Every structure is written in C-alpha cells, then in structure tokens.
Amino acid sequence: MEKIGIIGLGYVGLPLAVEFGKIIDVVGFDINQSRIEELKNGHDRTLEVDMSELKSAARLSFSSDPADLKNVNYFIVTVPTPVDEYKTPDLTPLIKASETVGKVLKKNDVVIYESTVYPVCTEGGLRTCIRETQRIEI
C-alpha cells in the first residue's frame, strides 16, 4: 500500500499532511515531540488547521520516531530554510531531514523537496546526503 511521509509539520507541511490524510495513509513527521503530542490531541498552536480539519484527516498519523517512516513510499520534505542577515541560507534543517529520509529510503521511493532552495542544491548537496546515508543509487 502506498504511503506518504510529510517531513516537517509547519505552515507548509501540516496543511499538506491534513489534505493528503483525507485520501491516503500519511505519516506526519516532526522532530519536535511536543508538537507531535499537540497534534495528536487535535491542537495546532500555529493555527494553520483547526481541530475539525485535523479530525477529518482520518488516514493521518503523527510521529517523531524516524522508524515510523520505514513503510513510506513518497517523502515530501517541508522543513524551513532560514537565512542569516546576509541572506545566506542555512541548509541544516534540509540536511538533517535528508539524513532522516536516507536512513529509511528504499528502491523506487520518491523524495520531493517543498522547501525553498537555490539552484543545484537538491541535485548536488541533498541528493549526495541521501546517497551517503542510504548507500543506494539515486
């Protein structure tokens, strides 16, 4: 059975997870355990979605445990790309998310980056990060 993993449950990831969770199995993943607990209890402190929307996503589960991503086939990475005062992007969240995905990635899985990155970042740095973590050809 096909399953989607949304990595990062902020203003992009959570609404996306909720909409997909209405029609397909979704794991909403975030490293912030308190955020996961809030969402499991039907509360979104960012007010991106309300309780009724969360409840309508019957096929959505929430987790901060990377092992819960092992049965995912499609990964959508929606973590932030903060910039410093010189407008230089901090790719740390993307790299960490890529490492997490790389540990559970299987042949024929798909990874989509929904985060803002500069040209060649995905093809170069993030693809290499996943490849080195997983040791499979991508």
Coordinates of N, CA, C and O in Angstrom, one line a residue:
M1 N 0.8 -1.2 0.0 CA 0.0 0.0 0.0 C 0.9 1.2 0.0 O 1.9 1.3 0.7
E2 N 0.5 2.2 -0.8 CA 1.3 3.5 -0.9 C 1.1 4.3 0.4 O 0.0 4.4 0.9
K3 N 2.1 5.0 0.8 CA 2.1 5.8 2.0 C 3.0 7.0 1.8 O 4.0 6.9 1.2
I4 N 2.5 8.2 2.2 CA 3.2 9.4 2.1 C 3.8 9.8 3.5 O 3.1 9.6 4.5
G5 N 5.0 10.4 3.5 CA 5.6 10.9 4.7 C 5.8 12.4 4.5 O 6.5 12.8 3.5
I6 N 5.2 13.2 5.3 CA 5.5 14.7 5.3 C 6.5 15.0 6.4 O 6.2 14.7 7.6
I7 N 7.6 15.4 6.0 CA 8.7 15.7 6.9 C 8.7 17.2 7.3 O 9.1 18.0 6.4
G8 N 8.4 17.5 8.5 CA 8.2 18.9 8.9 C 6.8 19.3 8.9 O 6.1 19.3 7.9
L9 N 6.2 19.7 10.1 CA 4.8 20.0 10.2 C 4.6 21.4 10.6 O 3.9 21.7 11.5
G10 N 5.2 22.3 9.8 CA 5.0 23.7 10.0 C 3.8 24.2 9.1 O 2.9 23.5 8.7
Y11 N 3.9 25.5 8.7 CA 2.9 26.1 7.9 C 2.7 25.5 6.5 O 1.6 25.7 5.9
V12 N 3.7 24.9 6.0 CA 3.6 24.2 4.7 C 3.2 22.7 4.9 O 2.2 22.2 4.3
G13 N 3.9 22.0 5.8 CA 3.7 20.6 5.9 C 2.4 20.1 6.6 O 1.8 19.2 6.1
L14 N 2.0 20.8 7.6 CA 0.8 20.4 8.3 C -0.5 20.5 7.4 O -1.2 19.4 7.3
P15 N -0.8 21.6 6.7 CA -1.9 21.6 5.9 C -1.8 20.5 4.7 O -2.8 19.9 4.4
L16 N -0.6 20.3 4.2 CA -0.4 19.3 3.2 C -0.7 17.9 3.7 O -1.4 17.1 3.1
A17 N -0.2 17.6 4.9 CA -0.5 16.3 5.6 C -1.9 16.1 5.8 O -2.5 15.0 5.6
V18 N -2.6 17.1 6.3 CA -4.1 17.0 6.5 C -4.8 16.7 5.2 O -5.7 15.8 5.2
E19 N -4.5 17.4 4.2 CA -5.3 17.2 2.9 C -5.0 15.8 2.4 O -5.9 15.1 2.0
F20 N -3.7 15.4 2.3 CA -3.4 14.1 1.9 C -4.0 13.0 2.8 O -4.5 11.9 2.4
G21 N -4.1 13.3 4.1 CA -4.6 12.4 5.1 C -6.1 12.1 5.0 O -6.6 11.2 5.6
K22 N -6.7 12.8 4.2 CA -8.2 12.6 3.9 C -8.4 11.5 2.9 O -9.4 10.9 2.8
I23 N -7.3 11.2 2.1 CA -7.5 10.2 1.0 C -6.4 9.1 0.9 O -6.6 8.1 0.2
I24 N -5.3 9.2 1.7 CA -4.3 8.2 1.6 C -3.6 8.2 2.9 O -3.6 9.2 3.7
D25 N -2.9 7.1 3.3 CA -2.2 6.9 4.5 C -1.0 7.9 4.5 O -0.2 7.9 3.5
V26 N -0.9 8.7 5.6 CA 0.2 9.7 5.7 C 0.8 9.6 7.1 O 0.1 9.5 8.1
V27 N 2.1 9.7 7.1 CA 2.8 9.9 8.4 C 3.3 11.3 8.4 O 4.1 11.7 7.6
G28 N 2.8 12.1 9.3 CA 3.3 13.5 9.6 C 4.4 13.4 10.6 O 4.2 13.0 11.7
F29 N 5.6 13.7 10.1 CA 6.8 13.6 10.9 C 7.4 14.9 11.3 O 7.5 15.8 10.4
D30 N 7.7 15.1 12.6 CA 8.4 16.3 13.0 C 9.4 15.9 14.2 O 9.0 15.0 14.9
I31 N 10.5 16.5 14.3 CA 11.4 16.2 15.4 C 11.0 16.8 16.7 O 11.5 16.4 17.7
N32 N 10.0 17.7 16.7 CA 9.6 18.3 17.9 C 8.5 17.4 18.6 O 7.3 17.5 18.1
Q33 N 8.9 16.7 19.6 CA 7.9 15.8 20.3 C 6.7 16.5 20.8 O 5.6 16.0 20.7
S34 N 6.9 17.7 21.4 CA 5.7 18.4 22.0 C 4.8 18.8 20.9 O 3.5 18.8 21.1
R35 N 5.3 19.1 19.7 CA 4.4 19.5 18.6 C 3.6 18.2 18.2 O 2.4 18.3 17.9
I36 N 4.2 17.1 18.1 CA 3.5 15.8 17.8 C 2.4 15.6 18.8 O 1.3 15.2 18.4
E37 N 2.7 15.7 20.1 CA 1.7 15.5 21.1 C 0.5 16.4 21.0 O -0.6 16.0 21.1
E38 N 0.8 17.7 20.7 CA -0.3 18.6 20.5 C -1.2 18.2 19.3 O -2.4 18.3 19.4
L39 N -0.5 17.8 18.2 CA -1.3 17.5 17.0 C -2.1 16.2 17.3 O -3.3 16.1 16.8
K40 N -1.5 15.2 18.0 CA -2.3 14.0 18.3 C -3.5 14.3 19.2 O -4.5 13.6 19.1
N41 N -3.4 15.4 20.0 CA -4.5 15.8 20.8 C -5.5 16.8 20.1 O -6.3 17.4 20.7
G42 N -5.3 17.0 18.8 CA -6.2 17.8 18.0 C -6.0 19.3 18.1 O -6.8 20.1 17.8
H43 N -4.8 19.7 18.5 CA -4.5 21.2 18.7 C -3.3 21.6 17.8 O -2.2 21.0 17.9
D44 N -3.5 22.6 17.0 CA -2.4 23.2 16.3 C -2.1 24.6 16.7 O -2.9 25.5 16.5
R45 N -1.1 24.8 17.5 CA -0.8 26.2 18.1 C -0.5 27.2 17.0 O -0.6 28.4 17.3
T46 N -0.1 26.8 15.8 CA 0.2 27.8 14.7 C -1.1 28.2 14.0 O -1.0 29.1 13.2
L47 N -2.2 27.6 14.3 CA -3.5 27.9 13.7 C -3.5 27.7 12.2 O -4.4 28.4 11.5
E48 N -2.7 26.9 11.7 CA -2.7 26.6 10.2 C -4.0 25.7 9.9 O -4.5 25.8 8.8
V49 N -4.3 24.8 10.8 CA -5.5 24.0 10.7 C -6.3 24.0 12.0 O -5.6 24.1 13.1
D50 N -7.6 23.8 12.0 CA -8.3 23.7 13.2 C -8.6 22.3 13.6 O -8.3 21.3 12.8
M51 N -9.2 22.1 14.7 CA -9.5 20.7 15.2 C -10.3 19.9 14.2 O -10.1 18.7 14.0
S52 N -11.3 20.5 13.6 CA -12.2 19.8 12.7 C -11.4 19.3 11.5 O -11.7 18.2 11.0
E53 N -10.5 20.1 11.0 CA -9.7 19.7 9.9 C -8.8 18.5 10.3 O -8.6 17.6 9.5
L54 N -8.2 18.6 11.5 CA -7.3 17.5 11.9 C -8.1 16.2 12.0 O -7.7 15.2 11.6
K55 N -9.3 16.3 12.5 CA -10.2 15.1 12.7 C -10.6 14.6 11.3 O -10.8 13.3 11.2
S56 N -10.8 15.4 10.3 CA -11.2 15.0 9.0 C -10.1 14.2 8.3 O -10.4 13.5 7.3
A57 N -8.9 14.3 8.7 CA -7.8 13.5 8.1 C -7.6 12.2 8.8 O -6.6 12.0 9.5
A58 N -8.6 11.3 8.6 CA -8.6 10.0 9.3 C -7.4 9.1 9.0 O -7.1 8.2 9.8
R59 N -6.7 9.3 7.9 CA -5.6 8.5 7.5 C -4.3 9.1 7.8 O -3.2 8.6 7.3
L60 N -4.3 10.1 8.7 CA -3.1 10.8 9.0 C -2.6 10.4 10.4 O -3.4 10.4 11.4
S61 N -1.4 10.0 10.6 CA -0.8 9.7 11.9 C 0.4 10.7 12.1 O 1.0 11.2 11.1
F62 N 0.7 10.9 13.4 CA 1.8 11.8 13.7 C 2.9 11.1 14.4 O 2.6 10.2 15.3
S63 N 4.2 11.4 14.1 CA 5.3 10.8 14.8 C 6.5 11.6 14.8 O 6.7 12.4 13.9
S64 N 7.3 11.4 15.8 CA 8.7 12.0 15.9 C 9.7 10.9 15.8 O 10.9 11.1 16.0
D65 N 9.3 9.6 15.6 CA 10.2 8.5 15.5 C 10.5 8.2 14.1 O 9.6 7.7 13.3
P66 N 11.7 8.3 13.6 CA 12.1 8.0 12.2 C 11.7 6.6 11.8 O 11.5 6.4 10.6
A67 N 11.7 5.7 12.7 CA 11.3 4.3 12.4 C 9.9 4.2 11.8 O 9.6 3.3 11.0
D68 N 9.0 5.1 12.1 CA 7.7 5.2 11.6 C 7.6 5.6 10.1 O 6.5 5.5 9.5
L69 N 8.7 6.0 9.6 CA 8.8 6.3 8.2 C 9.2 5.1 7.3 O 9.3 5.3 6.0
K70 N 9.5 4.0 7.9 CA 10.1 2.9 7.1 C 9.1 2.4 6.0 O 9.6 1.8 5.0
N71 N 7.8 2.5 6.2 CA 6.9 2.0 5.2 C 6.4 3.1 4.2 O 5.5 2.9 3.4
V72 N 7.0 4.2 4.3 CA 6.6 5.4 3.4 C 7.3 5.2 2.0 O 8.4 4.7 1.9
N73 N 6.5 5.5 1.0 CA 7.0 5.4 -0.4 C 7.3 6.8 -1.0 O 8.1 6.9 -1.9
Y74 N 6.6 7.8 -0.6 CA 6.7 9.2 -1.1 C 7.0 10.1 0.1 O 6.2 10.2 1.0
F75 N 8.2 10.7 0.0 CA 8.6 11.6 1.1 C 8.5 13.1 0.6 O 9.0 13.4 -0.5
I76 N 7.8 13.9 1.3 CA 7.7 15.3 1.0 C 8.4 16.1 2.1 O 7.9 16.1 3.2
V77 N 9.5 16.7 1.8 CA 10.3 17.4 2.8 C 9.8 18.9 2.8 O 10.0 19.6 1.8
T78 N 9.3 19.4 4.0 CA 8.8 20.7 4.1 C 9.4 21.5 5.2 O 8.7 22.3 5.9
V79 N 10.7 21.3 5.5 CA 11.3 21.9 6.6 C 11.7 23.4 6.2 O 11.9 23.6 5.0
P80 N 11.9 24.2 7.1 CA 12.3 25.6 6.8 C 13.7 25.7 6.3 O 14.6 24.9 6.5
T81 N 13.9 26.8 5.5 CA 15.3 27.2 5.1 C 15.6 28.6 5.5 O 15.4 29.6 4.8
P82 N 15.9 28.7 6.8 CA 16.2 30.1 7.3 C 17.4 30.7 6.6 O 18.3 30.1 6.1
V83 N 17.4 32.1 6.6 CA 18.5 32.8 6.1 C 19.1 33.7 7.2 O 18.4 34.2 8.1
D84 N 20.4 34.0 7.1 CA 21.0 34.9 8.0 C 20.9 36.4 7.6 O 20.3 36.6 6.6
E85 N 21.6 37.3 8.3 CA 21.5 38.7 7.9 C 22.1 39.0 6.6 O 21.8 40.1 6.0
Y86 N 22.9 38.1 6.0 CA 23.5 38.3 4.7 C 22.7 37.6 3.6 O 23.2 37.4 2.5
K87 N 21.5 37.0 4.0 CA 20.6 36.3 3.1 C 21.2 35.0 2.6 O 20.9 34.5 1.5
T88 N 22.1 34.4 3.4 CA 22.7 33.1 3.1 C 21.9 32.1 3.8 O 21.6 32.1 5.0
P89 N 21.4 31.1 3.0 CA 20.5 30.1 3.6 C 21.3 29.1 4.5 O 22.4 28.7 4.2
D90 N 20.6 28.7 5.6 CA 21.1 27.7 6.5 C 20.4 26.4 6.1 O 19.2 26.2 6.3
L91 N 21.2 25.5 5.5 CA 20.7 24.3 5.0 C 20.6 23.2 6.0 O 20.2 22.0 5.7
T92 N 21.0 23.5 7.2 CA 21.0 22.4 8.3 C 19.7 21.7 8.4 O 19.7 20.4 8.4
P93 N 18.5 22.4 8.5 CA 17.3 21.6 8.6 C 17.1 20.6 7.4 O 16.6 19.5 7.5
L94 N 17.4 21.1 6.2 CA 17.3 20.2 5.0 C 18.2 19.1 5.0 O 17.9 17.9 4.6
I95 N 19.4 19.3 5.5 CA 20.4 18.2 5.5 C 20.0 17.2 6.6 O 20.0 16.0 6.3
K96 N 19.5 17.7 7.7 CA 19.1 16.7 8.8 C 17.9 15.9 8.3 O 17.8 14.7 8.5
A97 N 16.9 16.6 7.6 CA 15.8 15.9 7.1 C 16.2 14.9 6.0 O 15.6 13.8 6.0
S98 N 17.1 15.2 5.2 CA 17.6 14.3 4.2 C 18.3 13.1 4.8 O 18.1 12.0 4.3
E99 N 19.0 13.3 5.9 CA 19.7 12.2 6.5 C 18.6 11.3 7.1 O 18.7 10.0 7.1
T100 N 17.5 11.8 7.7 CA 16.4 11.0 8.3 C 15.8 10.2 7.2 O 15.6 9.0 7.3
V101 N 15.5 10.9 6.0 CA 14.9 10.1 4.9 C 15.8 9.1 4.4 O 15.4 7.9 4.1
G102 N 17.1 9.4 4.2 CA 18.1 8.5 3.7 C 18.2 7.2 4.5 O 18.4 6.1 3.9
K103 N 17.9 7.2 5.8 CA 18.0 6.0 6.6 C 16.9 5.1 6.4 O 17.0 3.9 6.7
V104 N 15.8 5.5 5.8 CA 14.6 4.6 5.6 C 14.2 4.5 4.1 O 13.3 3.8 3.8
L105 N 15.0 5.2 3.3 CA 14.7 5.2 1.8 C 14.9 3.8 1.2 O 15.9 3.1 1.5
K106 N 14.0 3.4 0.3 CA 14.1 2.1 -0.3 C 14.1 2.3 -1.8 O 13.7 3.4 -2.3
K107 N 14.5 1.3 -2.6 CA 14.5 1.4 -4.0 C 13.1 1.8 -4.5 O 12.1 1.3 -4.1
N108 N 13.0 2.7 -5.5 CA 11.8 3.2 -6.1 C 11.0 4.2 -5.2 O 9.9 4.6 -5.7
D109 N 11.5 4.5 -4.1 CA 10.8 5.6 -3.3 C 11.1 6.9 -4.0 O 12.0 7.1 -4.7
V110 N 10.2 7.9 -3.7 CA 10.3 9.3 -4.2 C 10.5 10.3 -3.1 O 9.8 10.2 -2.1
V111 N 11.4 11.2 -3.3 CA 11.7 12.3 -2.4 C 11.4 13.6 -3.1 O 11.9 13.9 -4.2
I112 N 10.5 14.4 -2.5 CA 10.2 15.7 -3.0 C 10.6 16.8 -2.0 O 10.2 16.7 -0.9
Y113 N 11.3 17.8 -2.5 CA 11.6 18.9 -1.6 C 10.7 20.1 -1.8 O 10.7 20.6 -2.9
E114 N 9.9 20.4 -0.8 CA 9.0 21.5 -0.9 C 9.5 22.7 -0.2 O 8.8 23.7 0.1
S115 N 10.8 22.7 0.2 CA 11.5 23.8 0.8 C 12.1 24.7 -0.2 O 12.5 24.2 -1.3
T116 N 12.3 25.9 0.1 CA 13.0 26.8 -0.8 C 14.5 26.6 -0.8 O 15.1 26.7 0.3
V117 N 15.0 26.2 -1.9 CA 16.5 26.0 -2.0 C 17.0 26.7 -3.3 O 16.2 26.9 -4.3
Y118 N 18.2 27.0 -3.4 CA 18.8 27.6 -4.5 C 19.1 26.6 -5.6 O 19.2 25.4 -5.3
P119 N 19.3 27.0 -6.9 CA 19.5 26.1 -8.0 C 20.7 25.1 -7.7 O 21.7 25.5 -7.0
V120 N 20.6 23.9 -8.1 CA 21.5 22.8 -7.9 C 21.7 22.3 -6.5 O 22.4 21.3 -6.3
C121 N 21.0 22.9 -5.5 CA 21.1 22.4 -4.1 C 20.6 21.0 -4.0 O 21.2 20.1 -3.4
T122 N 19.4 20.7 -4.6 CA 18.8 19.4 -4.5 C 19.6 18.4 -5.2 O 19.9 17.3 -4.7
E123 N 20.0 18.7 -6.4 CA 20.8 17.7 -7.2 C 22.1 17.4 -6.6 O 22.6 16.3 -6.6
G124 N 22.8 18.5 -6.1 CA 24.1 18.3 -5.6 C 24.1 17.9 -4.2 O 24.3 16.7 -3.9
G125 N 24.0 18.8 -3.3 CA 24.1 18.5 -1.9 C 23.2 17.6 -1.2 O 23.6 16.6 -0.5
L126 N 21.9 17.8 -1.4 CA 20.9 17.0 -0.8 C 20.8 15.5 -1.3 O 20.7 14.6 -0.6
R127 N 20.9 15.4 -2.6 CA 21.0 14.1 -3.2 C 22.2 13.3 -2.7 O 22.1 12.1 -2.4
T128 N 23.3 14.0 -2.6 CA 24.5 13.3 -2.1 C 24.3 12.9 -0.7 O 24.8 11.8 -0.3
C129 N 23.7 13.8 0.1 CA 23.5 13.5 1.5 C 22.6 12.2 1.7 O 23.0 11.3 2.5
I130 N 21.6 12.1 0.9 CA 20.7 10.9 1.0 C 21.5 9.7 0.5 O 21.5 8.6 1.1
R131 N 22.3 9.8 -0.6 CA 23.0 8.7 -1.1 C 24.0 8.2 -0.1 O 24.2 7.0 0.1
E132 N 24.7 9.1 0.6 CA 25.7 8.7 1.5 C 25.1 8.1 2.8 O 25.7 7.2 3.4
T133 N 23.9 8.5 3.1 CA 23.2 7.9 4.3 C 22.7 6.5 4.0 O 22.8 5.6 4.8
Q134 N 22.2 6.3 2.8 CA 21.5 5.1 2.4 C 22.3 4.1 1.7 O 22.1 2.9 1.8
R135 N 23.3 4.6 1.0 CA 24.1 3.7 0.2 C 23.4 3.0 -0.9 O 23.6 1.8 -1.2
I136 N 22.4 3.7 -1.5 CA 21.7 3.1 -2.7 C 21.9 4.1 -3.8 O 22.1 5.3 -3.6
E137 N 21.8 3.7 -5.0 CA 21.9 4.6 -6.2 C 20.6 5.3 -6.4 O 19.5 4.8 -6.5
I138 N 20.7 6.7 -6.4 CA 19.6 7.5 -6.6 C 19.9 8.5 -7.8 O 21.0 8.7 -8.1

